[in-house]
Amino acid sequence: ETGVTQSPTHLIKTRGQQVTLRCSSQSGHNTVSWYQQALGQGPQFIFQYYREEENGRGNFPPRFSGLQFPNYSSELNVNALELDDSALYLCASSFGTGGYYGYTFGSGTRLTVV
Amino acid sequence: DQQVKQNSPSLSVQEGRISILNCDYTNSMFDYFLWYKKYPAEGPTFLISISSIKDKNEDGRFTVFLNKSAKHLSLHIVPSQPGDSAVYFCAASARTSGSRLTFGEGTQLTVNP
C-alpha cells in the first residue's frame, strides 16, 4: 500500500510568480486536503477536495486554488506569490469526508518565496 | 483566533518517565480530538484520538484524557522513550465541518537517555 506522495519536496520561487504543487493520494482514498504549515505553527486548513469538487475551504484568499483528478490525485496552485506564502505545504488523503476517518499525510513541499 | 492552543512549545523528560502534553480548545462544536506526531522532514502521523463522548482512550504507552468542561485534553506517554522525541500536534474536528482539522501550534518533546 503506497502512502501519500508529494512533489516537489523543495521549491524556491520569486514574489509574484505562480506555483503548482502535486499530491498523489494513498491507495483507496478518495478525499484530499491541503494544509499550510508556517514556521513554528501548526498546519492550517486550506481546502479539501472530494469527488473532484471543492468541499470546504479555510481562510485563504482565492489566489489559492486546487484541482482533484479522477484518480484522486490533486494539485494546489498559488498565484501572485507573496513572501508570507513561504511555508511547508502538506497534503493529506482520507476515505470519506468525516473527520473520524483520519488522514494520511505526505511529507510536504517546502516552498520558499524570495 | 487560535481555537486550539498548546501553550508549551517544548518539553524535556528523562527516558522511562512520564511525558504529559497539554492542549486547550475554545470551540464547543469540536467533538473529536486527535494527536499527531511529526519527525523532521516527514508529514504528521496519527497517534491516538478520542471522541467527545469519552473521557479517556488508551493505546499501549499512549493515553489521551479529555475534560470537556474545562475544554482541555492531555496526552500521556508512559514510559517515555528516546524515539518519542518529536513535535506533537493536538488537532480537533467538528462534525459540522467534515474532516477539516484545526491544529495547535505543536510541542517539541525531547526524551533524554
mmCIF file of C-alpha atoms in Angstrom:
data_model
loop_
_atom_site.group_PDB
_atom_site.id
_atom_site.type_symbol
_atom_site.label_atom_id
_atom_site.label_comp_id
_atom_site.label_asym_id
_atom_site.label_seq_id
_atom_site.Cartn_x
_atom_site.Cartn_y
_atom_site.Cartn_z
ATOM 1 C CA GLU A 1 0.000 0.000 0.000
ATOM 2 C CA THR A 2 1.586 3.248 -1.131
ATOM 3 C CA GLY A 3 1.284 6.293 1.069
ATOM 4 C CA VAL A 4 0.762 9.915 0.116
ATOM 5 C CA THR A 5 3.480 11.321 -2.117
ATOM 6 C CA GLN A 6 4.098 14.994 -2.769
ATOM 7 C CA SER A 7 6.241 16.737 -5.348
ATOM 8 C CA PRO A 8 8.470 18.598 -5.457
ATOM 9 C CA THR A 9 9.995 18.306 -1.982
ATOM 10 C CA HIS A 10 11.548 21.772 -2.101
ATOM 11 C CA LEU A 11 10.879 24.791 -4.270
ATOM 12 C CA ILE A 12 12.152 28.375 -4.455
ATOM 13 C CA LYS A 13 10.035 30.976 -6.228
ATOM 14 C CA THR A 14 10.139 34.724 -6.680
ATOM 15 C CA ARG A 15 7.436 37.024 -5.342
ATOM 16 C CA GLY A 16 4.670 37.474 -7.911
ATOM 17 C CA GLN A 17 5.247 34.110 -9.598
ATOM 18 C CA GLN A 18 2.832 31.207 -9.715
ATOM 19 C CA VAL A 19 3.435 27.701 -8.316
ATOM 20 C CA THR A 20 1.825 24.275 -8.649
ATOM 21 C CA LEU A 21 2.273 21.592 -6.011
ATOM 22 C CA ARG A 22 1.259 17.965 -6.605
ATOM 23 C CA CYS A 23 -0.076 15.189 -4.428
ATOM 24 C CA SER A 24 -0.823 11.521 -5.047
ATOM 25 C CA SER A 25 -3.347 10.030 -2.638
ATOM 26 C CA GLN A 26 -2.905 6.837 -0.708
ATOM 27 C CA SER A 27 -4.442 3.862 -2.483
ATOM 28 C CA GLY A 28 -8.158 3.572 -1.674
ATOM 29 C CA HIS A 29 -8.509 7.169 -0.523
ATOM 30 C CA ASN A 30 -10.898 9.497 -2.346
ATOM 31 C CA THR A 31 -10.524 12.762 -0.437
ATOM 32 C CA VAL A 32 -7.598 15.168 -0.445
ATOM 33 C CA SER A 33 -6.994 18.036 1.947
ATOM 34 C CA TRP A 34 -4.277 20.666 1.792
ATOM 35 C CA TYR A 35 -2.676 22.371 4.765
ATOM 36 C CA GLN A 36 -0.155 25.193 5.110
ATOM 37 C CA GLN A 37 2.328 24.991 7.974
ATOM 38 C CA ALA A 38 4.255 28.192 8.608
ATOM 39 C CA LEU A 39 7.438 28.033 10.662
ATOM 40 C CA GLY A 40 6.682 27.421 14.334
ATOM 41 C CA GLN A 41 2.957 26.991 13.720
ATOM 42 C CA GLY A 42 0.569 24.107 13.357
ATOM 43 C CA PRO A 43 -0.874 23.155 9.976
ATOM 44 C CA GLN A 44 -3.725 25.376 8.780
ATOM 45 C CA PHE A 45 -6.531 24.034 6.596
ATOM 46 C CA ILE A 46 -6.533 25.454 3.057
ATOM 47 C CA PHE A 47 -9.224 23.372 1.356
ATOM 48 C CA GLN A 48 -10.469 19.866 0.703
ATOM 49 C CA TYR A 49 -11.435 18.065 -2.496
ATOM 50 C CA TYR A 50 -13.918 15.208 -2.720
ATOM 51 C CA ARG A 51 -15.135 13.727 -5.978
ATOM 52 C CA GLU A 52 -13.237 16.407 -7.882
ATOM 53 C CA GLU A 53 -15.178 19.235 -6.194
ATOM 54 C CA GLU A 54 -14.026 21.652 -3.523
ATOM 55 C CA ASN A 55 -15.611 20.507 -0.245
ATOM 56 C CA GLY A 56 -14.738 23.136 2.298
ATOM 57 C CA ARG A 57 -12.243 25.969 2.399
ATOM 58 C CA GLY A 58 -10.281 27.654 5.140
ATOM 59 C CA ASN A 59 -9.391 31.314 5.490
ATOM 60 C CA PHE A 60 -7.206 31.581 2.392
ATOM 61 C CA PRO A 61 -7.593 34.051 -0.499
ATOM 62 C CA PRO A 62 -8.821 32.995 -3.964
ATOM 63 C CA ARG A 63 -5.276 33.009 -5.346
ATOM 64 C CA PHE A 64 -5.022 29.629 -3.615
ATOM 65 C CA SER A 65 -6.843 27.149 -5.832
ATOM 66 C CA GLY A 66 -6.857 23.434 -6.377
ATOM 67 C CA LEU A 67 -7.851 20.534 -8.528
ATOM 68 C CA GLN A 68 -8.623 16.888 -7.938
ATOM 69 C CA PHE A 69 -8.343 14.395 -10.780
ATOM 70 C CA PRO A 70 -10.346 11.218 -11.451
ATOM 71 C CA ASN A 71 -7.524 9.126 -9.969
ATOM 72 C CA TYR A 72 -7.903 11.219 -6.763
ATOM 73 C CA SER A 73 -4.537 12.914 -7.146
ATOM 74 C CA SER A 74 -4.551 16.652 -6.556
ATOM 75 C CA GLU A 75 -2.829 19.943 -7.304
ATOM 76 C CA LEU A 76 -2.508 23.101 -5.245
ATOM 77 C CA ASN A 77 -1.969 26.282 -7.248
ATOM 78 C CA VAL A 78 -0.899 29.584 -5.767
ATOM 79 C CA ASN A 79 -0.890 32.726 -7.915
ATOM 80 C CA ALA A 80 0.861 36.026 -7.279
ATOM 81 C CA LEU A 81 3.141 34.566 -4.634
ATOM 82 C CA GLU A 82 3.855 36.658 -1.544
ATOM 83 C CA LEU A 83 6.720 36.344 0.901
ATOM 84 C CA ASP A 84 4.273 35.116 3.589
ATOM 85 C CA ASP A 85 3.401 32.135 1.390
ATOM 86 C CA SER A 86 6.749 30.618 2.388
ATOM 87 C CA ALA A 87 5.760 27.501 4.320
ATOM 88 C CA LEU A 88 5.538 23.724 4.325
ATOM 89 C CA TYR A 89 2.524 22.610 2.295
ATOM 90 C CA LEU A 90 1.051 19.321 3.420
ATOM 91 C CA CYS A 91 -1.327 17.125 1.519
ATOM 92 C CA ALA A 92 -3.464 14.585 3.361
ATOM 93 C CA SER A 93 -5.677 11.895 1.898
ATOM 94 C CA SER A 94 -8.552 10.086 3.540
ATOM 95 C CA PHE A 95 -11.544 7.960 2.691
ATOM 96 C CA GLY A 96 -14.726 9.976 3.001
ATOM 97 C CA THR A 97 -15.166 13.447 4.357
ATOM 98 C CA GLY A 98 -15.809 12.808 8.026
ATOM 99 C CA GLY A 99 -13.080 13.732 10.475
ATOM 100 C CA TYR A 100 -13.435 10.357 12.132
ATOM 101 C CA TYR A 101 -11.690 8.566 9.296
ATOM 102 C CA GLY A 102 -8.376 10.235 9.883
ATOM 103 C CA TYR A 103 -5.771 11.386 7.470
ATOM 104 C CA THR A 104 -2.584 10.078 5.964
ATOM 105 C CA PHE A 105 -0.205 12.968 5.415
ATOM 106 C CA GLY A 106 2.516 13.319 2.841
ATOM 107 C CA SER A 107 5.962 14.617 3.759
ATOM 108 C CA GLY A 108 5.171 18.026 2.340
ATOM 109 C CA THR A 109 6.590 20.543 -0.112
ATOM 110 C CA ARG A 110 8.794 23.256 1.361
ATOM 111 C CA LEU A 111 8.077 26.464 -0.569
ATOM 112 C CA THR A 112 10.364 29.452 -0.188
ATOM 113 C CA VAL A 113 9.327 32.769 -1.757
ATOM 114 C CA VAL A 114 12.114 35.308 -2.192
ATOM 115 C CA ASP B 1 -8.476 33.346 16.624
ATOM 116 C CA GLN B 2 -6.494 30.358 17.870
ATOM 117 C CA GLN B 3 -9.164 27.754 18.615
ATOM 118 C CA VAL B 4 -6.672 25.069 19.631
ATOM 119 C CA LYS B 5 -3.712 26.010 21.780
ATOM 120 C CA GLN B 6 -0.698 24.163 23.004
ATOM 121 C CA ASN B 7 0.886 26.512 25.483
ATOM 122 C CA SER B 8 4.152 24.645 25.926
ATOM 123 C CA PRO B 9 6.424 24.964 22.889
ATOM 124 C CA SER B 10 8.806 22.400 24.340
ATOM 125 C CA LEU B 11 9.053 19.660 26.968
ATOM 126 C CA SER B 12 12.072 17.686 28.094
ATOM 127 C CA VAL B 13 11.812 14.437 30.099
ATOM 128 C CA GLN B 14 14.057 11.580 31.114
ATOM 129 C CA GLU B 15 13.769 8.191 29.481
ATOM 130 C CA GLY B 16 11.370 5.958 31.406
ATOM 131 C CA ARG B 17 9.465 8.837 32.986
ATOM 132 C CA ILE B 18 6.031 10.126 32.059
ATOM 133 C CA SER B 19 5.552 12.787 29.380
ATOM 134 C CA ILE B 20 2.410 14.914 29.646
ATOM 135 C CA LEU B 21 1.470 17.149 26.743
ATOM 136 C CA ASN B 22 -1.408 19.557 27.131
ATOM 137 C CA CYS B 23 -3.910 21.145 24.764
ATOM 138 C CA ASP B 24 -6.772 23.611 25.268
ATOM 139 C CA TYR B 25 -9.584 24.465 22.892
ATOM 140 C CA THR B 26 -12.242 27.139 22.743
ATOM 141 C CA ASN B 27 -14.769 25.919 20.155
ATOM 142 C CA SER B 28 -17.527 23.938 21.872
ATOM 143 C CA MET B 29 -18.521 22.448 18.476
ATOM 144 C CA PHE B 30 -15.385 20.294 18.442
ATOM 145 C CA ASP B 31 -16.396 16.690 19.054
ATOM 146 C CA TYR B 32 -13.364 14.685 18.027
ATOM 147 C CA PHE B 33 -9.748 15.168 19.018
ATOM 148 C CA LEU B 34 -6.563 13.720 17.653
ATOM 149 C CA TRP B 35 -2.849 13.727 18.419
ATOM 150 C CA TYR B 36 -0.277 13.631 15.665
ATOM 151 C CA LYS B 37 3.460 13.131 15.911
ATOM 152 C CA LYS B 38 5.855 14.748 13.459
ATOM 153 C CA TYR B 39 9.506 13.995 12.824
ATOM 154 C CA PRO B 40 11.654 16.437 10.809
ATOM 155 C CA ALA B 41 11.256 16.077 7.023
ATOM 156 C CA GLU B 42 8.205 13.841 7.456
ATOM 157 C CA GLY B 43 4.487 14.500 7.475
ATOM 158 C CA PRO B 44 2.458 14.247 10.684
ATOM 159 C CA THR B 45 1.491 10.695 11.626
ATOM 160 C CA PHE B 46 -1.651 9.821 13.538
ATOM 161 C CA LEU B 47 -1.053 8.720 17.110
ATOM 162 C CA ILE B 48 -4.301 8.467 19.054
ATOM 163 C CA SER B 49 -7.764 10.027 19.104
ATOM 164 C CA ILE B 50 -10.755 10.486 21.365
ATOM 165 C CA SER B 51 -14.405 11.213 20.816
ATOM 166 C CA SER B 52 -16.167 13.798 22.946
ATOM 167 C CA ILE B 53 -18.414 11.092 24.401
ATOM 168 C CA LYS B 54 -15.403 9.587 26.170
ATOM 169 C CA ASP B 55 -13.003 10.975 28.738
ATOM 170 C CA LYS B 56 -10.134 8.568 28.224
ATOM 171 C CA ASN B 57 -8.635 6.456 25.469
ATOM 172 C CA GLU B 58 -5.601 4.197 25.771
ATOM 173 C CA ASP B 59 -3.335 2.647 23.192
ATOM 174 C CA GLY B 60 -0.253 0.975 24.561
ATOM 175 C CA ARG B 61 2.037 3.574 26.112
ATOM 176 C CA PHE B 62 -0.221 6.420 24.971
ATOM 177 C CA THR B 63 -3.301 7.677 26.807
ATOM 178 C CA VAL B 64 -5.400 10.699 25.938
ATOM 179 C CA PHE B 65 -7.613 12.344 28.551
ATOM 180 C CA LEU B 66 -10.441 14.718 27.700
ATOM 181 C CA ASN B 67 -12.017 17.181 30.147
ATOM 182 C CA LYS B 68 -14.929 18.689 28.241
ATOM 183 C CA SER B 69 -15.994 21.095 30.953
ATOM 184 C CA ALA B 70 -12.504 22.602 31.005
ATOM 185 C CA LYS B 71 -12.068 22.256 27.220
ATOM 186 C CA HIS B 72 -8.755 20.575 27.895
ATOM 187 C CA LEU B 73 -7.082 17.427 26.717
ATOM 188 C CA SER B 74 -3.772 15.843 27.509
ATOM 189 C CA LEU B 75 -1.570 13.121 26.089
ATOM 190 C CA HIS B 76 0.333 10.901 28.500
ATOM 191 C CA ILE B 77 3.256 8.796 27.318
ATOM 192 C CA VAL B 78 4.448 6.165 29.781
ATOM 193 C CA PRO B 79 7.234 5.168 29.785
ATOM 194 C CA SER B 80 8.849 7.770 27.539
ATOM 195 C CA GLN B 81 11.487 6.548 25.089
ATOM 196 C CA PRO B 82 14.145 8.487 23.133
ATOM 197 C CA GLY B 83 12.343 7.531 19.898
ATOM 198 C CA ASP B 84 9.338 9.521 21.128
ATOM 199 C CA SER B 85 11.314 12.740 20.595
ATOM 200 C CA ALA B 86 9.292 14.658 18.008
ATOM 201 C CA VAL B 87 6.831 17.530 17.636
ATOM 202 C CA TYR B 88 3.360 16.604 18.887
ATOM 203 C CA PHE B 89 0.296 18.330 17.485
ATOM 204 C CA CYS B 90 -3.131 18.376 19.033
ATOM 205 C CA ALA B 91 -5.974 18.650 16.494
ATOM 206 C CA ALA B 92 -9.731 18.998 16.729
ATOM 207 C CA SER B 93 -12.618 18.318 14.396
ATOM 208 C CA ALA B 94 -16.287 19.301 14.375
ATOM 209 C CA ARG B 95 -18.895 17.060 12.750
ATOM 210 C CA THR B 96 -20.365 20.131 11.085
ATOM 211 C CA SER B 97 -17.030 20.888 9.388
ATOM 212 C CA GLY B 98 -16.457 17.467 7.886
ATOM 213 C CA SER B 99 -12.889 16.267 8.133
ATOM 214 C CA ARG B 100 -11.318 19.733 8.474
ATOM 215 C CA LEU B 101 -8.814 19.638 11.323
ATOM 216 C CA THR B 102 -7.829 22.616 13.461
ATOM 217 C CA PHE B 103 -4.315 22.169 14.830
ATOM 218 C CA GLY B 104 -2.471 23.593 17.780
ATOM 219 C CA GLU B 105 0.989 25.065 17.427
ATOM 220 C CA GLY B 106 2.774 21.910 18.489
ATOM 221 C CA THR B 107 5.013 20.872 21.398
ATOM 222 C CA GLN B 108 8.578 19.688 20.838
ATOM 223 C CA LEU B 109 9.139 16.676 23.096
ATOM 224 C CA THR B 110 12.701 15.659 23.850
ATOM 225 C CA VAL B 111 13.282 12.402 25.728
ATOM 226 C CA ASN B 112 16.793 12.220 27.133
ATOM 227 C CA PRO B 113 18.506 8.826 27.536
#
